[in-house]
Coordinates of C-alpha atoms in Angstrom, one line a residue:
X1 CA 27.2 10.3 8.5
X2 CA 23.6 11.3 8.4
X3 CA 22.0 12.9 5.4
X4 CA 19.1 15.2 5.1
X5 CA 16.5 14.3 3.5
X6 CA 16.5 17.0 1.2
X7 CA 18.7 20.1 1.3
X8 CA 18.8 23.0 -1.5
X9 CA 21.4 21.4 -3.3
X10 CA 18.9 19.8 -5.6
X11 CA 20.4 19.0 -9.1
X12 CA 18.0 20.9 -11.3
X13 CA 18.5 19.1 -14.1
X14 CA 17.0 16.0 -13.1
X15 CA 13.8 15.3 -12.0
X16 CA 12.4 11.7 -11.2
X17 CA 9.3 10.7 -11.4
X18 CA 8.2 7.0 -9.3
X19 CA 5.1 5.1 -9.7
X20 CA 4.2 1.8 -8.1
X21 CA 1.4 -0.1 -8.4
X22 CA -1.3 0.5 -6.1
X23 CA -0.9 -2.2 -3.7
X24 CA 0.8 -1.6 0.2
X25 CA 3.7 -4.4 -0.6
X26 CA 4.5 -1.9 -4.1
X27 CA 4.1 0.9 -2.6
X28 CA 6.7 0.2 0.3
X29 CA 9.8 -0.3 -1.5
X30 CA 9.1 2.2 -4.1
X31 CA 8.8 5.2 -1.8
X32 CA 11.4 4.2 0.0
X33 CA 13.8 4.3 -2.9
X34 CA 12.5 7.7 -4.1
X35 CA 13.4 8.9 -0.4
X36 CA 17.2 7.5 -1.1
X37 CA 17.2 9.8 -4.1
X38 CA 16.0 12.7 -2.7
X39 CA 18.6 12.0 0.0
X40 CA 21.1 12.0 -2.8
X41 CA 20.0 15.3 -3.5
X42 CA 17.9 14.3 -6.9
X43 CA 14.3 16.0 -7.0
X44 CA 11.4 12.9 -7.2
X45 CA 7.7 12.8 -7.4
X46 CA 5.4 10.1 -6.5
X47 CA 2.9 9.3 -8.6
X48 CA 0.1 6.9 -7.7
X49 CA -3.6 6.6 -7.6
X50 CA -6.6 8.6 -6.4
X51 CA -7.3 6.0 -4.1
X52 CA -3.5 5.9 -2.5
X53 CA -2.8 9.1 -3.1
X54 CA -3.9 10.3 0.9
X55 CA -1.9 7.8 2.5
X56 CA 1.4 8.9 1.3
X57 CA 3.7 11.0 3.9
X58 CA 7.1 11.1 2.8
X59 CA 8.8 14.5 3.7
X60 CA 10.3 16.5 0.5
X61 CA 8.7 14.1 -2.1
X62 CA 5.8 15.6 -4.5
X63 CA 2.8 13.5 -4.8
X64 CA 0.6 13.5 -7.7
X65 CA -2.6 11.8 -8.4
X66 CA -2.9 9.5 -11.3
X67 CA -6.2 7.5 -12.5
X68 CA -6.7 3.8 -12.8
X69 CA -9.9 4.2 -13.9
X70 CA -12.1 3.4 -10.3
X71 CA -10.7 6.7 -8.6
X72 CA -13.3 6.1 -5.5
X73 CA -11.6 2.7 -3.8
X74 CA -9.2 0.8 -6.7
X75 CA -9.4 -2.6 -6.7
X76 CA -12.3 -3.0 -4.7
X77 CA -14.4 -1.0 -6.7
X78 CA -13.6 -2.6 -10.0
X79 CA -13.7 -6.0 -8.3
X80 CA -12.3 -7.7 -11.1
X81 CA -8.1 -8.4 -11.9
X82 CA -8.9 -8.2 -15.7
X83 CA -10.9 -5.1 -15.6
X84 CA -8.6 -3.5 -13.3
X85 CA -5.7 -3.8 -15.1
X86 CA -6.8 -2.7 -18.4
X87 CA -8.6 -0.1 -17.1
X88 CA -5.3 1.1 -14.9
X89 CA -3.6 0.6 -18.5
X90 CA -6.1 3.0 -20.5
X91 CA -6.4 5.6 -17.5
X92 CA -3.0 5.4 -16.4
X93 CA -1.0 6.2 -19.1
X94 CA -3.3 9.2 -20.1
X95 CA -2.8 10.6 -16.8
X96 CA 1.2 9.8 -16.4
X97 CA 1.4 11.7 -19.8
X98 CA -0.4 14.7 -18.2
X99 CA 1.9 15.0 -15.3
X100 CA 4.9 14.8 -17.7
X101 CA 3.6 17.7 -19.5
X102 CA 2.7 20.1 -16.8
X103 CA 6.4 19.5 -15.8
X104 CA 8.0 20.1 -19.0
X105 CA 6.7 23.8 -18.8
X106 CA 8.7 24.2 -15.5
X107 CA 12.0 24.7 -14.3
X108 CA 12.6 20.8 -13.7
X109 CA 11.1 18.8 -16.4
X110 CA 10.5 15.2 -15.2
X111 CA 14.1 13.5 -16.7
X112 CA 12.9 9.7 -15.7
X113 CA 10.3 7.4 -14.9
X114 CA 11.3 4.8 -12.2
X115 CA 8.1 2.3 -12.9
X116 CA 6.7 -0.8 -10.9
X117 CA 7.8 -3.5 -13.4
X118 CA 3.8 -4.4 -12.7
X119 CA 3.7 -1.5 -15.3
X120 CA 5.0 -1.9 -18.1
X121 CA 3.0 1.1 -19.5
X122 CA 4.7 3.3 -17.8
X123 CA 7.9 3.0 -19.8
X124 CA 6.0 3.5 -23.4
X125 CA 5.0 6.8 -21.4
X126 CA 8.4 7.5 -20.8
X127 CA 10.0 6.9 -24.3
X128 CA 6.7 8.5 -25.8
X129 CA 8.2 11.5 -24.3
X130 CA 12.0 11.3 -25.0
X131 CA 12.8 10.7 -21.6
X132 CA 14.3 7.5 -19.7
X133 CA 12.2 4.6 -17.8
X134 CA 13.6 2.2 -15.4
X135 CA 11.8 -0.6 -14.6
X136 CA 12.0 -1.6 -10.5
X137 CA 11.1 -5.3 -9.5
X138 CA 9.7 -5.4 -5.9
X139 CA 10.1 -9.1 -5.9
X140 CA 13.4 -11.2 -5.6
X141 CA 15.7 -11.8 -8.3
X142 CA 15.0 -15.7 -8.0
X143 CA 11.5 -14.8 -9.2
X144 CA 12.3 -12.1 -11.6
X145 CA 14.9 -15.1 -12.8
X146 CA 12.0 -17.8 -13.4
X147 CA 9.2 -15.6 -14.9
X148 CA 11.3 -14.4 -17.3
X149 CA 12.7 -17.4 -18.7
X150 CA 9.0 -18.3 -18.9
X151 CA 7.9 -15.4 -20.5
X152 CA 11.6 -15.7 -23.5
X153 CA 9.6 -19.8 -23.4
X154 CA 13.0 -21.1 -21.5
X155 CA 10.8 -23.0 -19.0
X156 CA 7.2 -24.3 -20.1
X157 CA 4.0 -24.1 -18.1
X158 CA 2.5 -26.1 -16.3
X159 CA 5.9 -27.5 -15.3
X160 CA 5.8 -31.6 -15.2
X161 CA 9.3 -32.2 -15.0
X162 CA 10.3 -32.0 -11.3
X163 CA 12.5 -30.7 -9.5
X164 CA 12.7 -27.5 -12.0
X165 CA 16.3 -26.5 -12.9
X166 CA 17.1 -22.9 -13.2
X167 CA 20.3 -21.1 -13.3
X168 CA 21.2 -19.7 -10.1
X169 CA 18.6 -21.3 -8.0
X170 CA 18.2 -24.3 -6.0
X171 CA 16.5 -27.5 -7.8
X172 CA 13.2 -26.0 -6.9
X173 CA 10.3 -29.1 -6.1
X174 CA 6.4 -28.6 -6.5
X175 CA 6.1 -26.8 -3.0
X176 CA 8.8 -24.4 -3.5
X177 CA 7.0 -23.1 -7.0
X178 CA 5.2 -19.6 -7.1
X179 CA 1.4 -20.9 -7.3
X180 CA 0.9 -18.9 -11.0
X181 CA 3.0 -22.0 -12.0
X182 CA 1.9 -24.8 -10.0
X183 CA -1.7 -23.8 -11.0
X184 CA -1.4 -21.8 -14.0
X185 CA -5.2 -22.0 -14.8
X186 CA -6.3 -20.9 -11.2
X187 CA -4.7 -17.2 -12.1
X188 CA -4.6 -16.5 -16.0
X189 CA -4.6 -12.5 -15.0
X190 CA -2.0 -12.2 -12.7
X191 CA 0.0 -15.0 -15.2
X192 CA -0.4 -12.5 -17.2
X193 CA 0.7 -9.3 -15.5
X194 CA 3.7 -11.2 -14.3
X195 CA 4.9 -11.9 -17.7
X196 CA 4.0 -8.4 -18.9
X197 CA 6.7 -7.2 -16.7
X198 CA 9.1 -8.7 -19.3
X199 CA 7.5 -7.4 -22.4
X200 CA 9.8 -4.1 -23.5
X201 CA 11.8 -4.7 -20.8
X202 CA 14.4 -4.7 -23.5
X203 CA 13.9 -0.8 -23.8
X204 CA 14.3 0.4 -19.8
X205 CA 17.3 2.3 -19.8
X206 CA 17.3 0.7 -16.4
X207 CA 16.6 -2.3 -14.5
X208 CA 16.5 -2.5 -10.4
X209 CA 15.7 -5.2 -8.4
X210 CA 14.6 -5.1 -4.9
X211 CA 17.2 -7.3 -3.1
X212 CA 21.7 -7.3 -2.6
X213 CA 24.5 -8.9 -4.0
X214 CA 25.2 -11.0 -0.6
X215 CA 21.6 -12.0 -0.4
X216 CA 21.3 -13.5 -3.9
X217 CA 24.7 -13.3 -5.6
X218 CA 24.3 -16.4 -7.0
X219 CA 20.7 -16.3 -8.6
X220 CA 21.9 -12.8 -10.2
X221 CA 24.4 -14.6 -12.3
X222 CA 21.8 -16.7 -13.7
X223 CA 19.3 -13.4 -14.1
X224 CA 21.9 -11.0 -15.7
X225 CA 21.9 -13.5 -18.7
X226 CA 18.4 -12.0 -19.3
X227 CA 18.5 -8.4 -18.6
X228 CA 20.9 -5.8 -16.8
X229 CA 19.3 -6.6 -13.3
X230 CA 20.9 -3.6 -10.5
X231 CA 20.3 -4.4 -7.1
X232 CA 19.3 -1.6 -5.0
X233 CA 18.2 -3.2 -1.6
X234 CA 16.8 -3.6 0.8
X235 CA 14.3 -1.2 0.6
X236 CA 13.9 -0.7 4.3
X237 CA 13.3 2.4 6.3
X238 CA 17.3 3.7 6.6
X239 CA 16.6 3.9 10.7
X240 CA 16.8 0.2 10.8
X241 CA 19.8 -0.2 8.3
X242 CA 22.6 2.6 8.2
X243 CA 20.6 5.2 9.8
X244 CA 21.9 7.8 6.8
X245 CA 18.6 9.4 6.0
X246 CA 17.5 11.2 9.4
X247 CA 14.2 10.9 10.8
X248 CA 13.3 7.4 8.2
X249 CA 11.8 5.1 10.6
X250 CA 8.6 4.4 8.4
X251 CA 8.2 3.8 4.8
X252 CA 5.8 7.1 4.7
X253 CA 3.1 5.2 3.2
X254 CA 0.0 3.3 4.7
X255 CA -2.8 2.4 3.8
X256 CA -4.2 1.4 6.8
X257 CA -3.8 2.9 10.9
X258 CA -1.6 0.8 12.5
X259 CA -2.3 0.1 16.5
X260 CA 1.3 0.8 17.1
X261 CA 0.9 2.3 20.7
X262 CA -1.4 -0.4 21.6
X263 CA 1.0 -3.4 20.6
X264 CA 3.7 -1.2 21.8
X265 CA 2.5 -1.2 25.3
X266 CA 1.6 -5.2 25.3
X267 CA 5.3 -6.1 23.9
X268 CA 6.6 -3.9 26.7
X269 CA 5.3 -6.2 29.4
X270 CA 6.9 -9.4 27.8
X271 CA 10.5 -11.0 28.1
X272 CA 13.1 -10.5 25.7
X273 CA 12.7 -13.0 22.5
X274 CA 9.4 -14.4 24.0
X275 CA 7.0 -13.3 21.8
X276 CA 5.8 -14.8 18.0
X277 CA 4.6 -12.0 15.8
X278 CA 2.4 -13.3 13.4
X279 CA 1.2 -11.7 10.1
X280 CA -0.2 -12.9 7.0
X281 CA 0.3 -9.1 4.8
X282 CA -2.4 -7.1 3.1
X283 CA -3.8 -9.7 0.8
X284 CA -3.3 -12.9 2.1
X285 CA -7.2 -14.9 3.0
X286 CA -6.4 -18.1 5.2
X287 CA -8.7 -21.1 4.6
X288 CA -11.1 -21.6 7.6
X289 CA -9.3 -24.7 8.0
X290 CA -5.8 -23.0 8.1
X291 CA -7.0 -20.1 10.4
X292 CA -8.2 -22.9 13.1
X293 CA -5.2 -25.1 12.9
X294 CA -3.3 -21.8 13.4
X295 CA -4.8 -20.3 16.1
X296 CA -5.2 -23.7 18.1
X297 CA -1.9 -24.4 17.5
X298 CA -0.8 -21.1 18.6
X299 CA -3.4 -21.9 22.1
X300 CA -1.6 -24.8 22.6
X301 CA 2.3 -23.9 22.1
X302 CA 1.5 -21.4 25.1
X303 CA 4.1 -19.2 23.6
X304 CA 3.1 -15.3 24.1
X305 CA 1.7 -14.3 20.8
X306 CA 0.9 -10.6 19.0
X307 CA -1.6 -11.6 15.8
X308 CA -2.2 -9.0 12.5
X309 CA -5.6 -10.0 11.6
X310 CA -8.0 -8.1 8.9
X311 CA -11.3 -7.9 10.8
X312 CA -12.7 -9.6 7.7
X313 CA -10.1 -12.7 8.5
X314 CA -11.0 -12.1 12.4
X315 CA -14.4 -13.6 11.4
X316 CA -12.9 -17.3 10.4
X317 CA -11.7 -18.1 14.3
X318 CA -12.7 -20.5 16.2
X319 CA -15.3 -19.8 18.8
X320 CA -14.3 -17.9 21.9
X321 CA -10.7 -18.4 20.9
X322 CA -10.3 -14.7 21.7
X323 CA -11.6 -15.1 25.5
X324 CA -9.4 -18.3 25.7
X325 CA -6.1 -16.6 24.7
X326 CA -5.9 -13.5 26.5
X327 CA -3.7 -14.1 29.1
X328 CA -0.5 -14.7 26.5
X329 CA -2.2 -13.3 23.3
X330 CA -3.5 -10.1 21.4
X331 CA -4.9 -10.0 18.1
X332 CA -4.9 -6.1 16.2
X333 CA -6.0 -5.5 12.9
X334 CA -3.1 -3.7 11.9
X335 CA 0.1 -2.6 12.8
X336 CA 4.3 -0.7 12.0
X337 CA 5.5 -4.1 11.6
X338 CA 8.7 -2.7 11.5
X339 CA 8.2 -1.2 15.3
X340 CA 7.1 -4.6 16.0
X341 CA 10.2 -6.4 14.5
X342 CA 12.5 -4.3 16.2
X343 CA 11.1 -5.0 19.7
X344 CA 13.6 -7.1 22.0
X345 CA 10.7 -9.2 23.2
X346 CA 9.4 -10.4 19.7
X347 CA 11.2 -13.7 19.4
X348 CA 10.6 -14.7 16.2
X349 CA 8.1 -13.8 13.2
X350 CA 5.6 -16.0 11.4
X351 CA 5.1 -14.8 8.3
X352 CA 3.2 -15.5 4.9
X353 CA 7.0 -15.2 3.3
X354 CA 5.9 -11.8 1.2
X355 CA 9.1 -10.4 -0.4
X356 CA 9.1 -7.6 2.0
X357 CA 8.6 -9.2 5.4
X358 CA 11.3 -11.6 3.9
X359 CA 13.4 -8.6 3.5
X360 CA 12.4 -6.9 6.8
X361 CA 12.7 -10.1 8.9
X362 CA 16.1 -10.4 7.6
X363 CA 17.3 -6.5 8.4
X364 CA 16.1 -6.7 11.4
X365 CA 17.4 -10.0 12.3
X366 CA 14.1 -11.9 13.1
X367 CA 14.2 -15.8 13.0
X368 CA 11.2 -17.1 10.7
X369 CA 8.4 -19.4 10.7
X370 CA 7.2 -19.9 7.1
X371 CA 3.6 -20.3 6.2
X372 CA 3.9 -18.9 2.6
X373 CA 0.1 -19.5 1.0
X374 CA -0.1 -18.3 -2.7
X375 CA 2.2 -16.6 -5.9
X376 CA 6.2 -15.8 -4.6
X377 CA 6.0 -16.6 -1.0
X378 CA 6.7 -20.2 -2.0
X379 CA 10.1 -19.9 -3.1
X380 CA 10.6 -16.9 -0.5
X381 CA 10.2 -19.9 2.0
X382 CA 12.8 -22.0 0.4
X383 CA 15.4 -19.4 0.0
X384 CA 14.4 -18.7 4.1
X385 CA 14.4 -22.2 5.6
X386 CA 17.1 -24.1 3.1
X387 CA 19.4 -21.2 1.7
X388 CA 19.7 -18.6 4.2
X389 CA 18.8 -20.8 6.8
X390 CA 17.4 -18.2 9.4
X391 CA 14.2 -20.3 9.9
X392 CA 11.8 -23.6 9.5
X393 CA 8.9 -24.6 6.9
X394 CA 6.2 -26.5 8.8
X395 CA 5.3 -29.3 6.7
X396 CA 1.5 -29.3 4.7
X397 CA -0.5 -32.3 4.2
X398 CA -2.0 -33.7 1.5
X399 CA -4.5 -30.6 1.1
X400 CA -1.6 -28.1 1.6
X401 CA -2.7 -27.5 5.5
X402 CA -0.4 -27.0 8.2
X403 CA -1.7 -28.8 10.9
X404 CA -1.3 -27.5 14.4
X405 CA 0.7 -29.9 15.7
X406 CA 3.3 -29.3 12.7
X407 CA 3.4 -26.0 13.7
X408 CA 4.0 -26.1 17.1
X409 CA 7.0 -28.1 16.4
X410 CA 8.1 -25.7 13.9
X411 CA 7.7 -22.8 16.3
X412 CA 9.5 -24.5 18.9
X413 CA 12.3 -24.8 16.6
X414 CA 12.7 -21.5 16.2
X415 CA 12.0 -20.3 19.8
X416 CA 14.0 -22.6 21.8
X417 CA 17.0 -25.4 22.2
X418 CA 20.3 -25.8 19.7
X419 CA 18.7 -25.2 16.3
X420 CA 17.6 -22.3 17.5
X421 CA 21.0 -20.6 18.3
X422 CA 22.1 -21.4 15.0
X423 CA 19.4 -19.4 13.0
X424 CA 19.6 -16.3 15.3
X425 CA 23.4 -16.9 14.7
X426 CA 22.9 -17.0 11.1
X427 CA 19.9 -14.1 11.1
X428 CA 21.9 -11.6 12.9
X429 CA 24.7 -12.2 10.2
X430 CA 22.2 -11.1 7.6
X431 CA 20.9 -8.3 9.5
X432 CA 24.8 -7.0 9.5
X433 CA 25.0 -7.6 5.2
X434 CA 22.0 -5.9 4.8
X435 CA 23.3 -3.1 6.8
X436 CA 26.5 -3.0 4.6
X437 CA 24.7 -3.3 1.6
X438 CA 22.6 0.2 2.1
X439 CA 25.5 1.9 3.6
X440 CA 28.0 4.4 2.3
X441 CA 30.1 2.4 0.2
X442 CA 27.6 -0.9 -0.2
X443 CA 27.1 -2.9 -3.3
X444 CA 23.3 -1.7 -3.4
X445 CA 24.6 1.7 -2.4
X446 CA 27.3 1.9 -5.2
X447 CA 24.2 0.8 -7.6
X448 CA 21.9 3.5 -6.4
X449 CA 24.9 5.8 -6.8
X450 CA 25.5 4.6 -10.6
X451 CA 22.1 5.4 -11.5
X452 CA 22.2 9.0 -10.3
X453 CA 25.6 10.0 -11.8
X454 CA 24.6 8.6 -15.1
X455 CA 21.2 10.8 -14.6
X456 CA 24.2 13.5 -14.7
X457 CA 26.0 13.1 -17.2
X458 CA 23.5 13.7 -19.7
X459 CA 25.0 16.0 -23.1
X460 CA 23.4 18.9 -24.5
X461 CA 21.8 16.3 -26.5
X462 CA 20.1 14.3 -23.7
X463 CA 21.9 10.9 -24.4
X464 CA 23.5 9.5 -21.2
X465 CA 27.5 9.8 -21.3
X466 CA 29.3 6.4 -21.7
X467 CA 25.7 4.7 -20.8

């Protein structure tokens, strides 16, 4: 069954309002759950900053400009994590309470605030004004489930005692911990903001977390002794999933132009499952001795290659490398990595292990190389190469480098002989849960379902029936 996205069925009494933090790996998920609302017929607004504001697209969602204070360029302007987020704070909470008060003088006052867990702000917003906040956490429930129990003191920081135990999770060693708590003093600000996400948490009438039961039914046992967690995922385009919402084959949101008809045409000339795709995300800055050990090892695997590279990472490559690699590589700035993913000639994708290229690689079905390099992509890469087994970890060395020949083997892994069978085996099994999880019927549907019925059944009062 296909749904509109939006038909005049709208239930006027509820109106959602969704704001992520201003970064392209928040943004993502949290549009794409306001379009599964509006496809349920609920009435949502977006609400981000200046500086985002333009690159949102989604059909039948509002969009409303809020401040974080360095309305110009964001982060880049401020230039400092500190500044940023206090200043996103002060601003942001002014302007959120604006836009719930030019609503309330309309026919469909803003009911609820779904907020980036990144903001905690958001929900005093929300209970400031009498209505309800739900607090959406765009990273995996095994993370959710460690930061909090640091943030109630359950686990200390820096952790000395190895491998850490956590409910739910693997024994987790020192590579498999997010860098905040490996190195606790390299990132006091982001520390920080990750433990914020757990400070009223106790008051969010809600709690969603961006992953399914199949995927991490057993770390949710050990999370839901902390809070309520829902899971509502994946948050991926519906196209790629159950194909329910029509025309949803982007998120609707970028921040940069992708080269998609350029990479297109190159994939088109390659064999089925020959090609690596290889992307590091939005923020991640290799080490100059990474980036060489990377792209020679990548020269030397002679596999055919299709490289995401930020022209200010494009700078760190070896000499003439680009010359020397044309015949079987091309290297873009940017690209719809989701296009990409879903091309029969891509054979497998080597990734930084970001929560949503975990979650992407896994809907579409695309066996993994891990080079995770800072904050969750650590344990992403554990859960990837030891629990869901749909990939390999190439080893670092003492200075936490993946050497090239490390990574050739790793690659070869993945691309050819018996191992290989086996993680496409087990990767096309996850593409087909993640497809049932979304769909009509799915635990992450049922979830998404909950939510929106209990948005209904308020009383004349405005208390939520039998919540």
């Amino acid at each position: 069954m296909v749904v509109q996205s939006q038909n005049n069925n709208v239930h006027n009494n509820v109106h959602v309002l969704v704001i992520p933090y201003p970064a392209q790996g928040h943004i993502s998920p949290l549009i794409q759950f306001a379009k599964r609302l509006v496809s349920k017929n609920i009435k949502t607004t977006f609400a981000t900053t200046h500086y985002t504001v333009k690159s949102i697209t989604a059909p039948n969602i509002a969009v409303e400009p809020i401040s974080d204070g360095f309305d110009q360029s964001g982060f880049a302007q401020a230039n400092d994590v500190q500044l940023f987020l206090t200043s996103f704070k002060s601003n942001g909470s002014k302007t959120l309470s604006n836009i719930v008060q030019k609503h309330q003088k309309t026919s469909t006052p803003i009911t609820c605030i779904v907020y980036d867990s990144f903001l905690p702000w958001a929900l005093d917003v929300a209970k400031k004004h009498g209505i309800y906040g739900a607090a959406f956490f765009t990273n995996s429930a095994a993370v959710c489930n460690i930061f909090c129990r640091i943030h109630r003191g359950l686990i200390d920081v820096p952790v000395d005692d190895l491998p850490l135990i956590v409910p739910g999770l693997p024994p987790l060693e020192c590579r498999d911990l997010p860098s905040f708590i490996r190195f606790p003093e390299s990132y006091p600000a982001y520390m920080a903001m990750k433990l914020s996400q757990f400070s009223n948490l106790n008051l969010a009438d809600w709690t969603f977390v961006n992953t399914f039961q199949a995927l991490e039914g057993e770390v949710v046992k050990g999370l839901t002794e902390l809070f309520p967690a829902k899971l509502i995922g994946p948050m991926v385009p519906s196209y790629y999933l159950d194909g329910r919402i029509k025309g949803d084959k982007g998120y609707g949101a970028s921040l940069w132009k992708p080269l998609s008809e350029d990479c297109i045409n190159w994939l088109e000339t390659k064999p089925s499952k020959s090609v690596a795709y290889v992307s590091f995300g939005s923020m991640v800055s290799l080490t100059l001795e990474q980036m060489e050990e990377i792209a020679c090892g990548l020269e030397q695997s002679e596999v055919n290659f299709l490289w995401v590279l930020r022209e200010s990472e494009q700078e760190k490559l070896p000499k003439g490398f680009k010359e020397l690699i044309k015949e079987n590589g091309i290297i873009v700035t940017w690209c719809n990595q989701l296009e990409l993913l879903a091309h029969d000639a891509v054979g497998c994708f080597v990734t930084h292990c970001g929560w949503n290229s975990t979650l992407e690689s896994l809907s579409l079905g695309v066996p993994v190389v891990c080079l995770p390099q800072w904050a969750d992509q650590l344990p992403d890469a554990k859960f990837l190469e030891e629990i869901w087994e749909v990939g390999v970890r190439p080893k670092e060395d003492e200075n936490g480098v993946v050497k090239r020949g490390e990574f050739v083997e790793g690659m070869k892994v993945v691309m050819e002989g018996e191992k290989s069978e086996i993680i496409r085996r087990n990767v096309r099994e996850w593409k087909k849960l993640a497809r049932e999880a979304v769909s009509e019927g799915g635990s992450s549907d049922k979830n998404i379902n909950d939510f929106v019925d209990q948005l209904m059944k308020k009383d004349r009062n405005g208390n939520l029936s039998g919540y």
